[in-house]
Coordinates of C-alpha atoms in Angstrom, one line a residue:
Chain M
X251 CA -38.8 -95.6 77.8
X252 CA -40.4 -95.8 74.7
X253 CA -42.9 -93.0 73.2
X254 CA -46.1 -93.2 74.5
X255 CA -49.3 -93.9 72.0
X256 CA -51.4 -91.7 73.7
X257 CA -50.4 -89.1 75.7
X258 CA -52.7 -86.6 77.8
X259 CA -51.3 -83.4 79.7
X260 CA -52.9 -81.2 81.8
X261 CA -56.2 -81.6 80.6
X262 CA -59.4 -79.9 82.3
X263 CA -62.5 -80.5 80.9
X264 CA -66.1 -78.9 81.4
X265 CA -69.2 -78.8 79.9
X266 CA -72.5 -76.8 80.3
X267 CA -75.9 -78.3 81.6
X268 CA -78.9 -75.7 81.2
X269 CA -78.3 -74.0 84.3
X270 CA -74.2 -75.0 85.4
X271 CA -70.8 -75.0 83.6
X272 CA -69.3 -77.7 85.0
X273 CA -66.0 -78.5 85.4
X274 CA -65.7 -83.0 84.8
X275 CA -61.6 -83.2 85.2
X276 CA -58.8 -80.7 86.2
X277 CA -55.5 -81.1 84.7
X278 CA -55.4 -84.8 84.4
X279 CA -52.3 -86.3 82.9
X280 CA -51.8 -90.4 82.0
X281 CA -49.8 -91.7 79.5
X282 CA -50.9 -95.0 77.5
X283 CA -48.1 -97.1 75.8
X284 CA -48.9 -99.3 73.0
X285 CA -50.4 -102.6 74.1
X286 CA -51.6 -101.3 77.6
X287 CA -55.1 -102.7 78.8
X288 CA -55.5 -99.2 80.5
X289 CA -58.2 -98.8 82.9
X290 CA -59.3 -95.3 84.1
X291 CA -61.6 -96.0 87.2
X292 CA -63.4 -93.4 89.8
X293 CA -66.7 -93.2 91.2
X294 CA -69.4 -91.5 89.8
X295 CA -69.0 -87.5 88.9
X296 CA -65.0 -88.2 88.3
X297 CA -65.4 -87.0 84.6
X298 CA -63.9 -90.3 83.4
X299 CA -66.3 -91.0 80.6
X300 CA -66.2 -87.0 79.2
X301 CA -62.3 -87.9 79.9
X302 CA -63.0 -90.5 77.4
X303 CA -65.2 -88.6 75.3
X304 CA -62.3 -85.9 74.9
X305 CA -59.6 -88.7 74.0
X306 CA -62.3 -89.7 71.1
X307 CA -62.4 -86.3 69.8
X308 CA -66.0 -85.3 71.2
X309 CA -64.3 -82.5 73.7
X310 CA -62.0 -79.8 73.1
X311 CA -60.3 -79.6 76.6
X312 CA -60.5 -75.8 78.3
X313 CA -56.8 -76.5 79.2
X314 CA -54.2 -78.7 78.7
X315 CA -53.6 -81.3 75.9
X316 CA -54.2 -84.4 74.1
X317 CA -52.1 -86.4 71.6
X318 CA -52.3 -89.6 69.7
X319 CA -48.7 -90.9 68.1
X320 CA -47.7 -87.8 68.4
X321 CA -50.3 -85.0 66.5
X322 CA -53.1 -83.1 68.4
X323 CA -56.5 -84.8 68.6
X324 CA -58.9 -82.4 67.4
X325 CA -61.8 -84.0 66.1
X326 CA -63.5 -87.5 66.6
X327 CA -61.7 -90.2 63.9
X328 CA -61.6 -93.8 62.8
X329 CA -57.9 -94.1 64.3
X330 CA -59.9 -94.0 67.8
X331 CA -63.2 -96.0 68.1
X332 CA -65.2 -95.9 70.6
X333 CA -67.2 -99.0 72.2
X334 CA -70.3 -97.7 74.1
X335 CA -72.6 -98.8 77.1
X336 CA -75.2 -98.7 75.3
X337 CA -76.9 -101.5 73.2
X338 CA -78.2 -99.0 70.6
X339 CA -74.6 -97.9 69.2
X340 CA -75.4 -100.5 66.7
X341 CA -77.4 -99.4 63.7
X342 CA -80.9 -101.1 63.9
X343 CA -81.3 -100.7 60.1
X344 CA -77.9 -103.1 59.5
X345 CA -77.5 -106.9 60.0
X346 CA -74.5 -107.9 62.5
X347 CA -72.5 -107.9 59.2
X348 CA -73.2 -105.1 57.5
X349 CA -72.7 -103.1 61.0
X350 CA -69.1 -103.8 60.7
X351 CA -68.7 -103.3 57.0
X352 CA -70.5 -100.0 57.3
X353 CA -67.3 -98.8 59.9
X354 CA -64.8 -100.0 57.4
X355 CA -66.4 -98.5 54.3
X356 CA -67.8 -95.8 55.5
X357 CA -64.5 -94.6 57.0
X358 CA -62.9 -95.3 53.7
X359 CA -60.6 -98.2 55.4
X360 CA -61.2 -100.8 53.0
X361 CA -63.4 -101.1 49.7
X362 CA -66.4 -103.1 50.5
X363 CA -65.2 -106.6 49.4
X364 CA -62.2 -106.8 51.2
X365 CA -64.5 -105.3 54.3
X366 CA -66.5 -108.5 53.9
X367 CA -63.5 -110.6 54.4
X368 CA -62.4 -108.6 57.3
X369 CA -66.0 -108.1 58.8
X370 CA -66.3 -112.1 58.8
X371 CA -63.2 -112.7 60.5
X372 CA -64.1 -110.4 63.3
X373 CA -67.6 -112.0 63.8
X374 CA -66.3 -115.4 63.7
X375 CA -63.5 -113.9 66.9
X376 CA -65.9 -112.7 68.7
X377 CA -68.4 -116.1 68.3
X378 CA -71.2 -114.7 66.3
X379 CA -70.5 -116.2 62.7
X380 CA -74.0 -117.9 62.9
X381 CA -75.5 -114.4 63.8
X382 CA -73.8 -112.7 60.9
X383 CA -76.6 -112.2 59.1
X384 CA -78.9 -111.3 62.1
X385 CA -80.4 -108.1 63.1
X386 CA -79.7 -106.5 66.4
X387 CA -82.8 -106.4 68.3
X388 CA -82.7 -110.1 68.0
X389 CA -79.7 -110.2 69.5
X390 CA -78.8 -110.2 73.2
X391 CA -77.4 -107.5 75.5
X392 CA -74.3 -109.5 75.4
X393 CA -74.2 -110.7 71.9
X394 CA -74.6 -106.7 71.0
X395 CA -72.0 -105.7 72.7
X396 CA -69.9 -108.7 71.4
X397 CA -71.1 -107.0 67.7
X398 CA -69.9 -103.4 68.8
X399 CA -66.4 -105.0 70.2
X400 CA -66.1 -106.8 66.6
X401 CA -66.9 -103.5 65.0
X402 CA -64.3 -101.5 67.0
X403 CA -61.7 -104.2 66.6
X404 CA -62.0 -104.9 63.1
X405 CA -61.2 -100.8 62.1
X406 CA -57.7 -101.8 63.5
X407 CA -57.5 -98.5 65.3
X408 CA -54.5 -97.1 67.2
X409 CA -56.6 -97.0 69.9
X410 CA -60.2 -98.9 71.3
X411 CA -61.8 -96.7 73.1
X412 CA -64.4 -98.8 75.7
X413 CA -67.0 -96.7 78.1
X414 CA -68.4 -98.7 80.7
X415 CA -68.8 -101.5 77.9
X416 CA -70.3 -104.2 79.9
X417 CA -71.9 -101.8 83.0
X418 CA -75.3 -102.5 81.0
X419 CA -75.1 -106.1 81.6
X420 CA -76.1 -108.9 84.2
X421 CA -73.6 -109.9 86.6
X422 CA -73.1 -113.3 84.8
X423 CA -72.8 -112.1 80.8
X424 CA -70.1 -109.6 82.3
X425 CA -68.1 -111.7 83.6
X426 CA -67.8 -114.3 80.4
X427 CA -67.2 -110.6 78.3
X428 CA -64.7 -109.7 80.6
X429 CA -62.9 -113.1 79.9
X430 CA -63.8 -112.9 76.4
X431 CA -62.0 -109.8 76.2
X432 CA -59.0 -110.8 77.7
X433 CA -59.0 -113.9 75.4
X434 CA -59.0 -111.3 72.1
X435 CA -56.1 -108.9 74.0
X436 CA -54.1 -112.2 73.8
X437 CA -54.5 -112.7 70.2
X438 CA -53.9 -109.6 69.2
X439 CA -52.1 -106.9 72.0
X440 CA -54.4 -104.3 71.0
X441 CA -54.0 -101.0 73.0
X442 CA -57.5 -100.5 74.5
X443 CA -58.1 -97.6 77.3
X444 CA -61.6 -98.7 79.5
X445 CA -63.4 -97.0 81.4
X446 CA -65.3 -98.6 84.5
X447 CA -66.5 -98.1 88.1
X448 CA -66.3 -101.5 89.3
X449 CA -63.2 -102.0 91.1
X450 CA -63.2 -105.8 90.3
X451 CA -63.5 -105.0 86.7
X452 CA -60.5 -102.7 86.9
X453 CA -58.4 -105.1 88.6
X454 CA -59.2 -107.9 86.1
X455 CA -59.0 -105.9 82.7
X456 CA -56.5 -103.5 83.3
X457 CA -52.7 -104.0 83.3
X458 CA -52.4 -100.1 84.7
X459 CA -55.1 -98.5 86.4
X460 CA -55.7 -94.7 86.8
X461 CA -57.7 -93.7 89.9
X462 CA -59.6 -90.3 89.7
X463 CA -61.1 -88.8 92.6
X464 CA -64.1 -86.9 91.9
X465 CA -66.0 -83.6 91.9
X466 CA -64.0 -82.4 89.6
X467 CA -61.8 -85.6 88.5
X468 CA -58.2 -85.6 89.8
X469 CA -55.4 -88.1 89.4
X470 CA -55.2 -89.6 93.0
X471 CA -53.0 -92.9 91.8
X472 CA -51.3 -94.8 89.1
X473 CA -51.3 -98.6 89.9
X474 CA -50.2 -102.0 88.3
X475 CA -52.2 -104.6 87.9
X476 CA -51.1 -108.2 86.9
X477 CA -54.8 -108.8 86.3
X478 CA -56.0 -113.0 86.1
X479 CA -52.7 -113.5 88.3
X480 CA -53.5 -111.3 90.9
X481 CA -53.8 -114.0 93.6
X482 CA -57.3 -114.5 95.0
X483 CA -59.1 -112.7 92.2
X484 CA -57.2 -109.5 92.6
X485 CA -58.5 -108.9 96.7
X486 CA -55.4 -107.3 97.9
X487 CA -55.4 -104.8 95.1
X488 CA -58.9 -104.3 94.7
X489 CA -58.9 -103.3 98.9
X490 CA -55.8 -101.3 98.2
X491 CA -58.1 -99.2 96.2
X492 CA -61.1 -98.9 98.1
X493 CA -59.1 -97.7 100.7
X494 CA -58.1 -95.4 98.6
X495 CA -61.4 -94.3 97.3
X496 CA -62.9 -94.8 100.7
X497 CA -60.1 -92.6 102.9
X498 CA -61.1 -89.4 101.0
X499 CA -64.5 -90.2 101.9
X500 CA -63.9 -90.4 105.4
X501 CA -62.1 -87.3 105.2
X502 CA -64.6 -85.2 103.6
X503 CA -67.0 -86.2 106.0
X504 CA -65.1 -85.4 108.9
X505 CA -64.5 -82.1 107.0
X506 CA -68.1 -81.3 106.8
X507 CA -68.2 -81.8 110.2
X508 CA -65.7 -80.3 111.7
Chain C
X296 CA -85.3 -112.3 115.3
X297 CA -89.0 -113.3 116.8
X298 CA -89.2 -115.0 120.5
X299 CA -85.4 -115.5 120.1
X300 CA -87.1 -118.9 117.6
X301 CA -84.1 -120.6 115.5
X302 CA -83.7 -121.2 111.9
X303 CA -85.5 -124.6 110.7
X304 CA -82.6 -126.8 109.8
X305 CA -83.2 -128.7 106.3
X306 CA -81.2 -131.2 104.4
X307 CA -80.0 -130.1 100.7
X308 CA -80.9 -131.7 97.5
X309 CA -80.5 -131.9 94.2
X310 CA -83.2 -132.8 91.9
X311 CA -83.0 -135.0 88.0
X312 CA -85.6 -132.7 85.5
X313 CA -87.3 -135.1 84.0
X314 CA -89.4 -133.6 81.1
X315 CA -91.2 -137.1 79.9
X316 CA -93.5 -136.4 82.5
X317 CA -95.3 -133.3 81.0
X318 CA -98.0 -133.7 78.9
X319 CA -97.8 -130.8 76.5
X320 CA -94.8 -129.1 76.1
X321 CA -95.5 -127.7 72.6
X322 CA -98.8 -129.0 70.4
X323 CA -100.4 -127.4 67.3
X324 CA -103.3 -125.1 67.6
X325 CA -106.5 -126.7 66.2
X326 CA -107.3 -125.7 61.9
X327 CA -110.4 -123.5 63.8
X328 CA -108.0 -121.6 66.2
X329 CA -105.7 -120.8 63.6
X330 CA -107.9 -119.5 61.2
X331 CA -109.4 -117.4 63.8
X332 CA -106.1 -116.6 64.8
X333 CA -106.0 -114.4 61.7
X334 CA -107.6 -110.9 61.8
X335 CA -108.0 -110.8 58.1
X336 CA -110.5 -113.7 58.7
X337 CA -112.5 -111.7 61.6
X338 CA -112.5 -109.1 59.6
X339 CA -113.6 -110.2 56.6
X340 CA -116.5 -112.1 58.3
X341 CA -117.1 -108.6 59.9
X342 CA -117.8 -107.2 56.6
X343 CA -119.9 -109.8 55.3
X344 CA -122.1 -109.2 58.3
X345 CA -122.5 -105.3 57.3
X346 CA -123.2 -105.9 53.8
X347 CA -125.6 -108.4 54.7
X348 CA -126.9 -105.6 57.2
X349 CA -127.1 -102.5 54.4
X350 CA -128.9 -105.3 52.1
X351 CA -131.7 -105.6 54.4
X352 CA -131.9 -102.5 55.6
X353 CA -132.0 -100.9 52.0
X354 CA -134.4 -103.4 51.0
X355 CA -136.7 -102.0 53.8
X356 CA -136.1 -98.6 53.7
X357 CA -137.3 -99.4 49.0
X358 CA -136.1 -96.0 48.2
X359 CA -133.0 -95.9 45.4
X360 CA -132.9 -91.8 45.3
X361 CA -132.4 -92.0 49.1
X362 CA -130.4 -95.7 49.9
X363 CA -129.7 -98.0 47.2
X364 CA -128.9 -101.4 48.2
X365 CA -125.8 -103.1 48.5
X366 CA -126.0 -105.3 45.3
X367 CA -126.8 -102.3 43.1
X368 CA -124.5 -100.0 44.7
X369 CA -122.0 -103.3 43.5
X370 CA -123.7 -103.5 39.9
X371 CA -123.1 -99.7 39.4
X372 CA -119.4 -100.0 41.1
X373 CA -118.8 -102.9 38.3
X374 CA -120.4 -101.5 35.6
X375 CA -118.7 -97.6 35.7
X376 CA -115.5 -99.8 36.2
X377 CA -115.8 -102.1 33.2
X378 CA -117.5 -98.8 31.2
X379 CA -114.0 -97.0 32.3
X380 CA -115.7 -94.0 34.0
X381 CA -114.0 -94.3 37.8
X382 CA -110.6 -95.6 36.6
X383 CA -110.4 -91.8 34.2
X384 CA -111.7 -90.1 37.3
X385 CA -109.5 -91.6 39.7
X386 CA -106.1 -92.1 37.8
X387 CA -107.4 -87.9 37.3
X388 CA -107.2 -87.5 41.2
X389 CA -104.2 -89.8 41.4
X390 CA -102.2 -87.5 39.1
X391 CA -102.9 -84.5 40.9
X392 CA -101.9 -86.3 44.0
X393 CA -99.0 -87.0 43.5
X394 CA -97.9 -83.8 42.0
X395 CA -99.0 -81.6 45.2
X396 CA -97.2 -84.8 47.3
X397 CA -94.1 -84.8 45.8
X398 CA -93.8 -81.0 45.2
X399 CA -94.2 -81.0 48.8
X400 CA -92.3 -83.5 50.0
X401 CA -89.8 -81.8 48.4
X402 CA -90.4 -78.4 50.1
X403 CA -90.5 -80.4 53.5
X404 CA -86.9 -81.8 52.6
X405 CA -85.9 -77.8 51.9
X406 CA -87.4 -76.8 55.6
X407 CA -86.3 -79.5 57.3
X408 CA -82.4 -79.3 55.9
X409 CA -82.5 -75.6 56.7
X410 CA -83.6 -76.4 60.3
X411 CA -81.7 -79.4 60.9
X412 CA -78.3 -76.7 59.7
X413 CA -79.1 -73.8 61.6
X414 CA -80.8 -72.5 64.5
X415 CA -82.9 -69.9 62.6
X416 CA -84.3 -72.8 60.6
X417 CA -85.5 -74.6 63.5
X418 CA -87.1 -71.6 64.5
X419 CA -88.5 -70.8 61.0
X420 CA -90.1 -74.4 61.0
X421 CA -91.2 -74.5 64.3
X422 CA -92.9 -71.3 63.9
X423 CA -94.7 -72.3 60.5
X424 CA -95.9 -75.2 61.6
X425 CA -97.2 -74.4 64.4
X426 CA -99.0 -71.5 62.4
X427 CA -100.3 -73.6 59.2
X428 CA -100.3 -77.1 60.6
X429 CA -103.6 -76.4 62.5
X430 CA -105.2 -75.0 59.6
X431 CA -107.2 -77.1 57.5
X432 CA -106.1 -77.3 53.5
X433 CA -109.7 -77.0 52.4
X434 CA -110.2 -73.3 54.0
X435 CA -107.0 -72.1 51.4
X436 CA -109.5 -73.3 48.6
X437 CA -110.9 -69.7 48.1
X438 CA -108.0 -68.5 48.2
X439 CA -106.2 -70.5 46.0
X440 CA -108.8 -70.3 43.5
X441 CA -108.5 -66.3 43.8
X442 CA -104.4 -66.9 43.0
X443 CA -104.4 -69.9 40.9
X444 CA -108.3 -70.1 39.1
X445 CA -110.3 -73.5 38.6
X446 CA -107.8 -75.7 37.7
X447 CA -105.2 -78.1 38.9
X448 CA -103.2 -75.1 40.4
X449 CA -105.2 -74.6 42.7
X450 CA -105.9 -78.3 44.3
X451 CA -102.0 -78.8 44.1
X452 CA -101.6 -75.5 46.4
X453 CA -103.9 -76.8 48.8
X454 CA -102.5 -80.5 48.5
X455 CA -99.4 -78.7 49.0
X456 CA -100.1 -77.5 52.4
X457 CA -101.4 -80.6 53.2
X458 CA -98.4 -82.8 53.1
X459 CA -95.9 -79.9 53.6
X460 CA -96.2 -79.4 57.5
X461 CA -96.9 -83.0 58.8
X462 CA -94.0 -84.5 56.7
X463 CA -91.8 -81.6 57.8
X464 CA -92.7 -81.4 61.6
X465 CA -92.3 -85.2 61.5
X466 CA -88.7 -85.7 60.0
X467 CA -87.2 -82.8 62.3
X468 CA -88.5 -84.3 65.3
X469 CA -87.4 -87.6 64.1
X470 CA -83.8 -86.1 63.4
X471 CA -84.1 -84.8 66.6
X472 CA -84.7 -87.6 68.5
X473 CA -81.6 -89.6 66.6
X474 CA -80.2 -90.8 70.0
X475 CA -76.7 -89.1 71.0
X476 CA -74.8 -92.3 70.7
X477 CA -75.7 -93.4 67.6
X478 CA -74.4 -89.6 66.3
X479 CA -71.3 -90.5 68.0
X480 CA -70.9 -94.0 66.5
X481 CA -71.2 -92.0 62.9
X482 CA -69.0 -89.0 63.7
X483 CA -66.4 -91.8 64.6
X484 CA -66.1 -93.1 61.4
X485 CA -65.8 -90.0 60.2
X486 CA -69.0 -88.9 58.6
X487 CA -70.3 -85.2 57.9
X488 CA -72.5 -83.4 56.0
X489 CA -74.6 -85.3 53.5
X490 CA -73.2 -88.6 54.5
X491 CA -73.7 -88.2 57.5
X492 CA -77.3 -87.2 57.1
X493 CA -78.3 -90.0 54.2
X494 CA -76.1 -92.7 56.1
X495 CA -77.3 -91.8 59.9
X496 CA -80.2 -89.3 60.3
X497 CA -82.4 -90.1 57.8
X498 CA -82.4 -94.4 58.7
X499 CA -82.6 -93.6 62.2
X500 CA -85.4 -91.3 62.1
X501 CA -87.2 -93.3 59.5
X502 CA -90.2 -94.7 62.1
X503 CA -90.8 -90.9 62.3
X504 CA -90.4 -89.8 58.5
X505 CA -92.7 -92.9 57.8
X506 CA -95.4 -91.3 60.3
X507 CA -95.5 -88.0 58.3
X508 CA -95.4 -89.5 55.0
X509 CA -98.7 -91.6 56.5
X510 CA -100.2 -88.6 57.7
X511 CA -99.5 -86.0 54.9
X512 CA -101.1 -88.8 52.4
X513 CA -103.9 -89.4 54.7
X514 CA -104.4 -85.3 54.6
X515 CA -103.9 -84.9 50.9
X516 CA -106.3 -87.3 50.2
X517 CA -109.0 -86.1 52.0
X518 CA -107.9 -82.8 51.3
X519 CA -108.4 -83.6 47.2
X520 CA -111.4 -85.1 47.4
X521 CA -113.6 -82.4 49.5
X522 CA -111.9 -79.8 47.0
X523 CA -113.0 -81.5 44.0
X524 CA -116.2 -81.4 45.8
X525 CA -116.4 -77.7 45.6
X526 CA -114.8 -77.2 42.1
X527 CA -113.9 -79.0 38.9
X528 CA -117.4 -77.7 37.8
X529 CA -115.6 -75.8 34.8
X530 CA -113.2 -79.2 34.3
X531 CA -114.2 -81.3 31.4
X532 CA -113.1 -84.2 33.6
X533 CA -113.1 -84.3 37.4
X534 CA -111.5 -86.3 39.5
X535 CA -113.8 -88.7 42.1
X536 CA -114.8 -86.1 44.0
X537 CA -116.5 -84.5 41.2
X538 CA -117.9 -87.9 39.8
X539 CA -119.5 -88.3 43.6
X540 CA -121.0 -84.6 43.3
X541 CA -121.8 -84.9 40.0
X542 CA -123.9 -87.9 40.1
X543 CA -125.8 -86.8 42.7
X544 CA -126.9 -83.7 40.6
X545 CA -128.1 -86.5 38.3
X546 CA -129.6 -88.5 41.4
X547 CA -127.6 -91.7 40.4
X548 CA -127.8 -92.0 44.0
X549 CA -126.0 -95.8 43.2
X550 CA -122.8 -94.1 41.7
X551 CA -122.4 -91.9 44.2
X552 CA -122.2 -95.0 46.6
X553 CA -119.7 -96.4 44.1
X554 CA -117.9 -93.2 43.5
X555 CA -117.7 -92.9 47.5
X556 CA -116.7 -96.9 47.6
X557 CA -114.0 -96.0 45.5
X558 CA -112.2 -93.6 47.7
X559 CA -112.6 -95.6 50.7
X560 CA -110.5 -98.8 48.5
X561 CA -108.0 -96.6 47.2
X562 CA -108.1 -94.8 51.1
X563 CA -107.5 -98.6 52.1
X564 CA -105.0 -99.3 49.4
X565 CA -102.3 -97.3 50.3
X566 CA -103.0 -97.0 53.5
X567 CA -103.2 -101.2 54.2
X568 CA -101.0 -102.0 51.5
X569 CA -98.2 -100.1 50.4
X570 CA -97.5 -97.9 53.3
X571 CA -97.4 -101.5 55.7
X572 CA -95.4 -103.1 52.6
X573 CA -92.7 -100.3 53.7
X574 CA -93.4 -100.6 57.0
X575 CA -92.7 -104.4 57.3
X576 CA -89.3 -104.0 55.1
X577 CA -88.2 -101.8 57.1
X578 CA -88.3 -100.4 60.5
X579 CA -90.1 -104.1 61.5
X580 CA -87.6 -105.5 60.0
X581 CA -84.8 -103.8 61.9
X582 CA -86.9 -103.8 65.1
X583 CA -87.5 -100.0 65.3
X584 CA -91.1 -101.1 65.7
X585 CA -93.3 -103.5 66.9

């Protein structure tokens, strides 16, 4: 098998609230190979965005550890980027265009002309060439997060990180970003690693889905998915996983009651 | 469901919009509704109306030492312009101005780096401005005097402490309310330090810095014009404030109106004009407010 791009061991994460330390994952391992749409999916409290949060450099784990092609991940970097939920990761005081140039130049990828070029070619992917010149709170919910996507891709990281990118939108927009997404995998096989807690979602985006169980998050499975050709919009697989998700429940309960 | 009833069984349809049939879908406001559309208009009307109102009133009250009227509070405005009296008094207040407000703007950029990098700062600032902020520049007058004597030192102290704690207190809390995402998105493309501040903090806080500029002006030229009130006496030229006081040693009651007149426009000026000029090219212009 070839050498995995990304490759988390062991890791257990916690953070402090004012009055708790609290432990989001415990020893979580996944490996992501180049390419992979992987999804990491759980309910809520299954630590998978501060998983996320680590992978971007935001976390030093308590135990266990993190690599990217092979070195340590220690600190957040533009080899990683991270797309957010929310619509005010894009800098109000920058047009659509100058948002993405500011990632390139600012990170020192490219000198400002050539992160024109490159900038514009990413707008036009992701539709908004007519917007280019717009700033974002005239832009939709969707349209933003179109924007950060464009952002992301154009820094031709190793890795796109995505937290619950489309979680903030109505049911209709997030399905046309989900295809839309798809569409842009197909042009370019980027590696992306999503986060969600829509089981549909999962099934759809991913090509391999990690399930975390949570309080605190713990691998509980590894599964394929074989997204759009699932047969009946991925229903089998998505019940596989509720079931899944759901059994624990049941046994907890029956736990608390006992 | 109710007395075990049944749903009411309809048939579907599907219906052609037909948008001929309106008869307005978009029409142009009248010339009169537009005009009073405009609050400059209401406004200036507004004005016209007081003027008018001071006129008659003045003319009824016949007492110049007490309430000029409006057209010779206008004639001596005009004439102490035109004889270059109030543009040497005020361009005297302006300089002093803006040497207190940049002296501390300055010292509010100091406080607020050393709070923004350390714990200690924050307390430091948060501490002083809780302390000085309440207290009004004009009381540090005596003082300052004591330290400084009659002279420009001493209004620039006291414009000092004017701007220093709003504009300070301000940017912090707009640094501090730089939303945790938007850190992220500027630690992920790997900026620190200085960049980091100039590139992130400082744009995203700007509604907030803009506030405290507003405000430490709006002090500092209140501030400047009651202490040039008190003092200036052993000045051979004053600012406005000592123009106003002056005049009324002379009982050139009209001048005084004018002197007073001509904080109010310059009050106006900045206020209306250049600080909303910044305001529109920027954080209405990027949507950061409305």
């Amino acid at each position: 098998m070839a050498e995995p791009l990304l490759d988390v061991r062991g890791v257990t994460l916690q953070y402090k609230t004012k009055d708790h330390l609290v432990t989001a994952t415990y020893r979580v391992g996944f490996q992501v190979f180049r390419s992979d749409r992987y999804v990491i999916l759980g309910p809520s409290g299954c630590g998978k965005s501060t998983l996320l949060k680590a992978v971007g450099g935001y976390i030093q784990p308590v135990e266990g550890e993190m690599r990217l092609t092979g070195s340590p991940i220690r600190k957040p970097g533009p080899d990683r980027v991270m797309v957010f939920q929310e619509f005010d990761q894009l800098l109000p005081w920058k047009t659509v265009r100058e948002n993405v140039v500011f990632a390139l130049s600012a990170s020192g990828r490219l000198p400002r002309r050539e992160a024109h070029e490159k900038a514009m070619h990413y707008i036009e992917k992701v539709n908004l060439g007519k917007f280019a010149d717009s700033y974002p709170h005239t832009l939709s919910g969707g349209m933003k997060q179109r924007v950060a996507i464009a952002r992301g891709m154009a820094m031709e990281p190793e890795i796109l990180l995505m937290d619950e990118p489309f979680a903030a939108l109505d049911a209709l927009t997030r399905r046309k970003m989900q295809d839309e997404l798809l569409q842009l995998w197909d042009d370019t096989h980027f590696t992306v690693l999503f986060v969600t807690h829509s089981i549909p979602e999962a099934v759809l985006v991913g090509n391999r889905i990690l399930l975390l169980s949570p309080h605190p998050g713990q691998v509980k499975a590894e599964l394929n998915s074989k997204g759009r050709a699932e047969g009946g919009e991925g229903r089998e697989l998505s019940q596989r996983i509720q079931r899944m998700l759901f059994a624990e429940e049941v046994e907890e309960e029956a736990a608390a009651h006992a | 469901m109710p007395d075990g009833s049944v749903q009411v069984q309809r048939p579907e349809f599907v219906a052609e919009t037909q948008s001929k049939l309106f008869g307005v879908v978009e029409k142009p406001l009248t010339a009169w509704e537009r005009i009073f559309g405009k609050s400059a208009v209401r406004k200036s009307a507004l004005l016209l109306v007081l003027a008018a109102a001071w006129e008659i009133y003045a003319r009824k009250v016949d007492n110049a030492l007490v309430f000029p009227t409006f057209t010779a509070t206008v004639q001596a405005f005009f004439s102490a312009i035109t004889s270059g009296v109030i543009p040497q008094r005020t361009w005297a207040s302006i300089r002093v101005l803006l040497q207190g407000y940049c002296v501390g703007l300055v010292l509010a950029a100091l406080l607020t780096a050393l709070a923004t990098a350390s714990r200690v700062g924050t307390d430091l600032l948060e501490t002083l401005t809780a302390m000085f902020n309440p207290l009004p520049s004009i009381a540090l007058l005596p003082l300052a005097v004591l330290w400084f004597g009659l002279g420009n030192g001493s209004l620039i102290f006291v414009l000092i402490h004017a701007v220093l704690w709003s504009v300070a207190l301000n940017t912090h809390a707009g640094f501090r309310s730089v939303s945790q995402t938007l850190r992220m998105v500027g630690r992920n493309y790997g900026l620190s330090g200085p960049r980091y501040v100039t590139q992130i903090l400082i744009p995203a806080a700007f509604p907030n810095i803009l506030t405290g500029l507003k405000i430490g002006w709006a002090f500092a030229w209140r501030t400047l014009i009651a202490a040039e009130l008190v003092f200036g006496v052993s000045q051979g030229s004053g600012g406005l404030g000592w123009y106003v006081f002056e005049n009324k040693n002379l009982l050139e009651i009209a001048n005084v109106f004018a002197g007073l007149f001509t904080v109010i426009l310059i009050g106006l000026v900045v206020e209306n004009l250049i600080f909303r000029t910044i305001e529109q090219r920027t954080i209405r212009r990027w949507g950061m407010q409305h």
